[in-house]
């Protein structure tokens, strides 16, 4: 390829940079050596094309150059990240050179895919493959170069002789360097070979063209044909390649040219035989050494006295690998690494020692261990180091007393589980507390009623006072929140109870008046001879109670009333009207009518001979119900109007002397006493079990102990939602600051055990909280006046069956109440009551412990200053951001641990910030919506998307050619993202990043549009993104790092989440207008009682277009297949999409049916 070196962008840039002698010399050197990046790239392409032509034929060389050119052009057009290190001039120059080269090939000179276009070697290979093809065929073809891999795979995919028989894939080695500049001669994309081996294993591909990359170190399925297209470079390669043909009756083929010396193969066979004999001799000698060393190490053991568990030298390696396998892994190899050193002083002797390095998830203090002795064999040196490492792990508390890794059944977690025990979903809890027993006991030893506490009780309708009363009980009662009483569908009363500032009248005649009051409404439920009332009532008016009581006792007969002034009958001084013909059924007087105007459906029509001046009472029924705390349904068919009035003959009635307003009051006493009883329960709880918490807001405690089944205005659900997050946050913070050597997996196991329903339910039972839980709804159906003697002899309620979840929820609700009442200080006091086995202490102390652990010297990478600008937080302790961006696979220097522990802390910081913010929203959000909002915002795919989106512009300067000899600099900006700063080792993470980035570029716009203005959460799009977990992990680890560095400032964490976009989307969800349910949850609701079943399947080859469209899903509702989708990348995506489609279909069917 003859090119004008003076047109090379590098040479032109040098010429423009200056005219000094030094620049001139440099230009001359470059022009003589022709060493520029572009020239090197073109030379590599030329040499590889020549090699391809030699081995595969002229068609292969032409296709190779053409494919490299197309790849370069597509990369330039799309702004591919693989070309970002090339200057614009270099891209243009290379594209022009390759295009000019291809233009030299005309239609007449273009090679064809025939005998002339292919080498004899390729034609021979094609013939051989045709003879070997059979059902179940699997094969490998080894070639020398990566270029040959791409070209030969193309030939085998399209050549008419074989394309129907083989599904061809490629596999080449990968570079560990993440900074390698783009190579235009590289065709095989390593991202596309991630599933190659699985495809071969499961039969989706049956022929792989590869380089020496598959010779060793990678698990390859056994093949029945292995072909060496070129002579193996050495004996080792021959043996390794032959080892891949492990199937029964498999074949290993070598392709040799006519001029190759066949004796080479014979020589290899002889060398292999000699090597085998030497190996056997060495093995015999080694076995002798090992037998002696086995005797020397036979007594080496470690014994745990507590359990008798033993660790023997020969078992140490297996135990250590088992421990490492339990560590958290994410695209990293958790295996220990052994390093051997020969410390022998004499020639010909071996004295090996070993050091083992454990994965980065293990605390740095126990991450390395060295053997104690020297050994002849690596095997025993390895055992020695593994033995020391395992003992070291045990002493650090990372291994149980049974010498097993601490997992779900591990020692540290098992101890707590043993204490908690296995609790069934339903348990026997204590009967519900009767608060009036406390009041009854206060009467014991009381000489008179002068010591009673006075409370003013006001019954109002709108702003009008209906009745003003005093209540007297021997127990202090906090002021009662106004109680709404539903008298009928159209009338509501409000009752308030407050400590009375008055001492007038004290207890004089209150028992008699209380008796009179109850008799007006509950005469049939009373014992007329008993006067030992628990709660007494009297008028609040300043009257002579003895005279007053006597005045309003008894009734007035209708006959007597006929002789009085008619105006008296409409006076407010009259009470309940009782129908003497119907067992004294009580009524409310509405008015008076004469016989001439009487019209009723309740009475027989008036006789013609009847006195037209006979008086009738217009009345309505006095409510028979006792529960006025709950609404009554409106009877639309029977509205209150003139046509449905009740008329009673005055002479057949009697009317209570007690004014009607007191009857109203008497009727609502059961409802009032019920609410007062609830406050008595909450007060007693605060004064006893919860006394250390010092609650100042009684309503919070009352809400916390009220179950939904009690049908009270408030219940524990919202506070449980808040308490759940607070409990997890404090538990995580406590464990992380206590167990400084524990990895994230152990911390999660212990935390889950502490906050489990079983643990919290047992805490409720052990502390006696269960008796305070209100589960019974008030109905008033069996209510009767409360008597002292009944409650002194009152037996405790029978034990009740209660769900474990309810018990646990109430504990969390109490935690939530403590947080609302006094923050973390009061929460700690509450947790010390319920979970005393955990060492709870001040949040500030825990924060200081964590911060002190990062007081270490590190070399802070300069580029991390950009990271601080990106997240909007400047770290004081630089070790924190470094750890927060260190992947578990990282094996480099300048590291103390991976991000796992910080991610563990950041997870609960994020959770509590989302929970407290959504809980505080006005108007209050319904509990089930709170849970749905939190699930949507702390979702891993959502956080990963934000991680892929948040960027900081980074300025770069490129050299641009302007005209023939003019060169200028052009400044551009590229986005700098959080994940760019993550430190890792190995290609697996890089490939996962690149694959996810390709999906992100496709899904970015629709996801953003849905976030900004959509009516639903883009669940299926986020599932299709299928972001690797490390994207969301580093977001949470940064939150954890900010929390520790800021001395426990949750607002500082919130600022970062605001920058990231979490809080903005949270606000949008809280405002409403966005459907919160996940499609699978919504489909479950639409299916009602029918079962929902998802059937995921792999699509047939060619059924769906596109490389990535591999999975499909059918969704069944009952016995009917409702929807089917295809073209999915992962199970979660296709299930979510299928649920969406099925939901739409069911909704459409219902709308049409309606």
Short mmCIF file of N, CA, C and O in Angstrom, two decimals, residues 322-389:
data_model
loop_
_atom_site.label_atom_id
_atom_site.label_comp_id
_atom_site.label_asym_id
_atom_site.label_seq_id
_atom_site.Cartn_x
_atom_site.Cartn_y
_atom_site.Cartn_z
N UNK A 322 -14.70 -23.38 50.00
CA UNK A 322 -16.12 -23.32 50.36
C UNK A 322 -16.46 -21.96 50.98
O UNK A 322 -17.48 -21.35 50.65
N UNK A 323 -15.59 -21.46 51.84
CA UNK A 323 -15.82 -20.15 52.44
C UNK A 323 -15.87 -19.06 51.36
O UNK A 323 -16.76 -18.21 51.36
N UNK A 324 -14.91 -19.10 50.45
CA UNK A 324 -14.86 -18.07 49.40
C UNK A 324 -16.09 -18.14 48.50
O UNK A 324 -16.55 -17.11 47.99
N UNK A 325 -16.63 -19.34 48.31
CA UNK A 325 -17.82 -19.49 47.46
C UNK A 325 -19.05 -18.84 48.07
O UNK A 325 -20.02 -18.56 47.37
N UNK A 326 -19.03 -18.61 49.39
CA UNK A 326 -20.18 -17.98 50.05
C UNK A 326 -20.10 -16.46 50.04
O UNK A 326 -21.04 -15.79 50.47
N UNK A 327 -19.00 -15.90 49.53
CA UNK A 327 -18.84 -14.45 49.53
C UNK A 327 -19.70 -13.82 48.44
O UNK A 327 -19.99 -14.45 47.43
N UNK A 328 -20.12 -12.56 48.64
CA UNK A 328 -20.88 -11.88 47.58
C UNK A 328 -20.02 -11.74 46.33
O UNK A 328 -18.87 -11.30 46.40
N UNK A 329 -20.57 -12.12 45.19
CA UNK A 329 -19.82 -12.03 43.94
C UNK A 329 -20.67 -11.31 42.90
O UNK A 329 -21.88 -11.44 42.88
N UNK A 330 -20.01 -10.57 42.06
CA UNK A 330 -20.68 -9.90 40.95
C UNK A 330 -19.69 -9.81 39.81
O UNK A 330 -18.81 -8.95 39.79
N UNK A 331 -19.78 -10.74 38.88
CA UNK A 331 -18.87 -10.81 37.74
C UNK A 331 -17.41 -10.87 38.21
O UNK A 331 -16.53 -10.27 37.63
N UNK A 332 -17.18 -11.58 39.30
CA UNK A 332 -15.82 -11.71 39.82
C UNK A 332 -15.59 -13.15 40.27
O UNK A 332 -16.53 -13.88 40.56
N UNK A 333 -14.33 -13.53 40.29
CA UNK A 333 -13.96 -14.88 40.70
C UNK A 333 -13.65 -14.87 42.20
O UNK A 333 -12.69 -14.23 42.63
N UNK A 334 -14.46 -15.58 43.01
CA UNK A 334 -14.25 -15.53 44.45
C UNK A 334 -13.19 -16.49 44.98
O UNK A 334 -13.02 -16.62 46.19
N UNK A 335 -12.50 -17.18 44.08
CA UNK A 335 -11.55 -18.20 44.53
C UNK A 335 -10.30 -17.57 45.17
O UNK A 335 -9.88 -16.49 44.76
N UNK A 336 -9.73 -18.23 46.15
CA UNK A 336 -8.47 -17.73 46.74
C UNK A 336 -7.32 -17.89 45.76
O UNK A 336 -7.34 -18.77 44.89
N UNK A 337 -6.32 -17.03 45.89
CA UNK A 337 -5.14 -17.08 45.04
C UNK A 337 -3.94 -17.50 45.89
O UNK A 337 -3.67 -16.91 46.94
N UNK A 338 -3.21 -18.53 45.42
CA UNK A 338 -2.05 -19.03 46.16
C UNK A 338 -0.77 -18.62 45.43
O UNK A 338 -0.67 -18.75 44.21
N UNK A 339 0.21 -18.15 46.18
CA UNK A 339 1.51 -17.74 45.64
C UNK A 339 2.58 -18.58 46.34
O UNK A 339 2.63 -18.63 47.58
N UNK A 340 3.43 -19.23 45.53
CA UNK A 340 4.45 -20.13 46.07
C UNK A 340 5.83 -19.50 45.95
O UNK A 340 6.15 -18.87 44.94
N UNK A 341 6.63 -19.72 46.97
CA UNK A 341 8.01 -19.21 46.97
C UNK A 341 8.97 -20.33 47.39
O UNK A 341 8.73 -21.01 48.39
N UNK A 342 10.00 -20.50 46.57
CA UNK A 342 11.02 -21.50 46.89
C UNK A 342 12.11 -20.82 47.72
O UNK A 342 12.83 -19.96 47.22
N UNK A 343 12.24 -21.20 48.99
CA UNK A 343 13.21 -20.56 49.90
C UNK A 343 14.40 -21.46 50.17
O UNK A 343 15.17 -21.23 51.12
N UNK A 344 14.58 -22.51 49.33
CA UNK A 344 15.69 -23.44 49.57
C UNK A 344 17.02 -22.75 49.32
O UNK A 344 17.14 -21.90 48.43
N UNK A 345 18.03 -23.13 50.08
CA UNK A 345 19.38 -22.57 49.97
C UNK A 345 20.30 -23.47 49.17
O UNK A 345 21.35 -23.02 48.69
N UNK A 346 19.95 -24.73 49.04
CA UNK A 346 20.83 -25.69 48.36
C UNK A 346 20.28 -26.02 46.98
O UNK A 346 19.09 -26.15 46.77
N UNK A 347 21.22 -26.13 46.04
CA UNK A 347 20.85 -26.42 44.67
C UNK A 347 20.26 -27.82 44.56
O UNK A 347 20.78 -28.78 45.14
N UNK A 348 19.20 -27.93 43.79
CA UNK A 348 18.57 -29.24 43.60
C UNK A 348 17.58 -29.59 44.69
O UNK A 348 16.94 -30.65 44.61
N UNK A 349 17.44 -28.76 45.71
CA UNK A 349 16.49 -29.01 46.78
C UNK A 349 15.28 -28.09 46.62
O UNK A 349 15.37 -27.02 46.03
N UNK A 350 14.14 -28.51 47.14
CA UNK A 350 12.92 -27.69 47.10
C UNK A 350 12.45 -27.44 48.52
O UNK A 350 12.34 -28.36 49.33
N UNK A 351 12.19 -26.17 48.80
CA UNK A 351 11.63 -25.78 50.10
C UNK A 351 10.59 -24.70 49.83
O UNK A 351 10.91 -23.51 49.77
N UNK A 352 9.35 -25.12 49.61
CA UNK A 352 8.30 -24.21 49.19
C UNK A 352 7.49 -23.69 50.37
O UNK A 352 7.17 -24.45 51.30
N UNK A 353 7.18 -22.42 50.33
CA UNK A 353 6.19 -21.83 51.23
C UNK A 353 5.09 -21.22 50.37
O UNK A 353 5.30 -20.91 49.19
N UNK A 354 3.94 -21.06 50.96
CA UNK A 354 2.79 -20.53 50.20
C UNK A 354 2.13 -19.39 50.97
O UNK A 354 2.10 -19.39 52.20
N UNK A 355 1.64 -18.44 50.20
CA UNK A 355 0.81 -17.37 50.76
C UNK A 355 -0.51 -17.39 50.00
O UNK A 355 -0.54 -17.57 48.78
N UNK A 356 -1.61 -17.22 50.72
CA UNK A 356 -2.92 -17.20 50.10
C UNK A 356 -3.53 -15.81 50.25
O UNK A 356 -3.41 -15.18 51.30
N UNK A 357 -4.11 -15.34 49.16
CA UNK A 357 -4.79 -14.05 49.15
C UNK A 357 -6.27 -14.30 48.87
O UNK A 357 -6.62 -14.89 47.84
N UNK A 358 -7.12 -13.87 49.78
CA UNK A 358 -8.55 -14.08 49.66
C UNK A 358 -9.19 -12.93 48.88
O UNK A 358 -8.57 -11.87 48.72
N UNK A 359 -10.40 -13.10 48.40
CA UNK A 359 -11.06 -12.04 47.62
C UNK A 359 -11.18 -10.74 48.40
O UNK A 359 -11.13 -10.71 49.63
N UNK A 360 -11.41 -9.67 47.65
CA UNK A 360 -11.45 -8.33 48.23
C UNK A 360 -12.61 -8.13 49.18
O UNK A 360 -12.61 -7.21 50.00
N UNK A 361 -13.62 -9.01 49.12
CA UNK A 361 -14.75 -8.91 50.04
C UNK A 361 -14.36 -9.23 51.47
O UNK A 361 -15.06 -8.85 52.41
N UNK A 362 -13.27 -9.94 51.65
CA UNK A 362 -12.79 -10.29 52.99
C UNK A 362 -12.05 -9.10 53.57
O UNK A 362 -11.31 -8.40 52.86
N UNK A 363 -12.24 -8.86 54.87
CA UNK A 363 -11.60 -7.73 55.51
C UNK A 363 -10.08 -7.80 55.33
O UNK A 363 -9.48 -8.88 55.37
N UNK A 364 -9.48 -6.63 55.14
CA UNK A 364 -8.06 -6.56 54.82
C UNK A 364 -7.19 -7.15 55.92
O UNK A 364 -6.09 -7.65 55.66
N UNK A 365 -7.68 -7.13 57.17
CA UNK A 365 -6.87 -7.64 58.29
C UNK A 365 -6.69 -9.15 58.24
O UNK A 365 -5.77 -9.69 58.85
N UNK A 366 -7.58 -9.84 57.53
CA UNK A 366 -7.48 -11.31 57.45
C UNK A 366 -7.49 -11.77 55.99
O UNK A 366 -7.77 -12.94 55.71
N UNK A 367 -7.16 -10.87 55.09
CA UNK A 367 -7.25 -11.21 53.67
C UNK A 367 -6.08 -12.08 53.22
O UNK A 367 -6.20 -12.83 52.25
N UNK A 368 -4.94 -12.00 53.89
CA UNK A 368 -3.76 -12.78 53.51
C UNK A 368 -3.31 -13.65 54.66
O UNK A 368 -3.46 -13.29 55.83
N UNK A 369 -2.74 -14.79 54.32
CA UNK A 369 -2.19 -15.69 55.32
C UNK A 369 -1.03 -16.46 54.70
O UNK A 369 -1.05 -16.76 53.50
N UNK A 370 -0.02 -16.78 55.50
CA UNK A 370 1.15 -17.52 55.02
C UNK A 370 1.27 -18.84 55.77
O UNK A 370 0.90 -18.94 56.95
N UNK A 371 1.78 -19.86 55.06
CA UNK A 371 2.02 -21.13 55.71
C UNK A 371 3.13 -21.05 56.74
O UNK A 371 4.01 -20.19 56.66
N UNK A 372 3.15 -21.96 57.68
CA UNK A 372 4.15 -21.95 58.75
C UNK A 372 5.41 -22.71 58.40
O UNK A 372 6.47 -22.45 58.94
N UNK A 373 5.30 -23.68 57.49
CA UNK A 373 6.41 -24.60 57.23
C UNK A 373 6.82 -24.52 55.76
O UNK A 373 6.17 -23.87 54.94
N UNK A 374 7.95 -25.19 55.46
CA UNK A 374 8.38 -25.35 54.07
C UNK A 374 8.08 -26.77 53.63
O UNK A 374 8.12 -27.71 54.43
N UNK A 375 7.82 -26.92 52.31
CA UNK A 375 7.37 -28.21 51.79
C UNK A 375 8.04 -28.48 50.45
O UNK A 375 8.44 -27.56 49.75
N UNK A 376 8.08 -29.74 50.11
CA UNK A 376 8.64 -30.13 48.82
C UNK A 376 7.61 -29.92 47.71
O UNK A 376 7.95 -29.53 46.60
N UNK A 377 6.34 -30.14 48.02
CA UNK A 377 5.28 -30.07 47.01
C UNK A 377 4.42 -28.82 47.21
O UNK A 377 4.22 -28.35 48.33
N UNK A 378 3.91 -28.32 46.07
CA UNK A 378 3.00 -27.17 46.14
C UNK A 378 1.69 -27.55 46.82
O UNK A 378 1.07 -26.73 47.49
N UNK A 379 1.29 -28.82 46.63
CA UNK A 379 0.04 -29.26 47.23
C UNK A 379 0.05 -29.06 48.74
O UNK A 379 -0.89 -28.51 49.33
N UNK A 380 1.10 -29.49 49.39
CA UNK A 380 1.16 -29.39 50.85
C UNK A 380 1.42 -27.96 51.31
O UNK A 380 0.94 -27.53 52.35
N UNK A 381 2.19 -27.20 50.50
CA UNK A 381 2.38 -25.79 50.84
C UNK A 381 1.03 -25.05 50.78
O UNK A 381 0.74 -24.17 51.60
N UNK A 382 0.23 -25.44 49.79
CA UNK A 382 -1.10 -24.85 49.65
C UNK A 382 -1.98 -25.20 50.84
O UNK A 382 -2.70 -24.35 51.39
N UNK A 383 -1.91 -26.46 51.27
CA UNK A 383 -2.69 -26.87 52.44
C UNK A 383 -2.28 -26.08 53.68
O UNK A 383 -3.13 -25.66 54.48
N UNK A 384 -0.97 -25.88 53.84
CA UNK A 384 -0.47 -25.17 55.01
C UNK A 384 -1.02 -23.74 55.04
O UNK A 384 -1.53 -23.26 56.07
N UNK A 385 -0.94 -23.03 53.91
CA UNK A 385 -1.44 -21.65 53.86
C UNK A 385 -2.95 -21.61 54.07
O UNK A 385 -3.47 -20.72 54.77
N UNK A 386 -3.66 -22.57 53.47
CA UNK A 386 -5.11 -22.61 53.62
C UNK A 386 -5.49 -22.87 55.07
O UNK A 386 -6.46 -22.28 55.60
N UNK A 387 -4.73 -23.74 55.73
CA UNK A 387 -5.00 -24.04 57.14
C UNK A 387 -4.86 -22.78 57.99
O UNK A 387 -5.75 -22.46 58.80
N UNK A 388 -3.77 -22.05 57.80
CA UNK A 388 -3.55 -20.82 58.58
C UNK A 388 -4.61 -19.78 58.27
O UNK A 388 -5.08 -19.06 59.16
N UNK A 389 -5.01 -19.69 57.01
CA UNK A 389 -6.03 -18.71 56.63
C UNK A 389 -7.36 -19.04 57.28
O UNK A 389 -8.07 -18.15 57.77
#
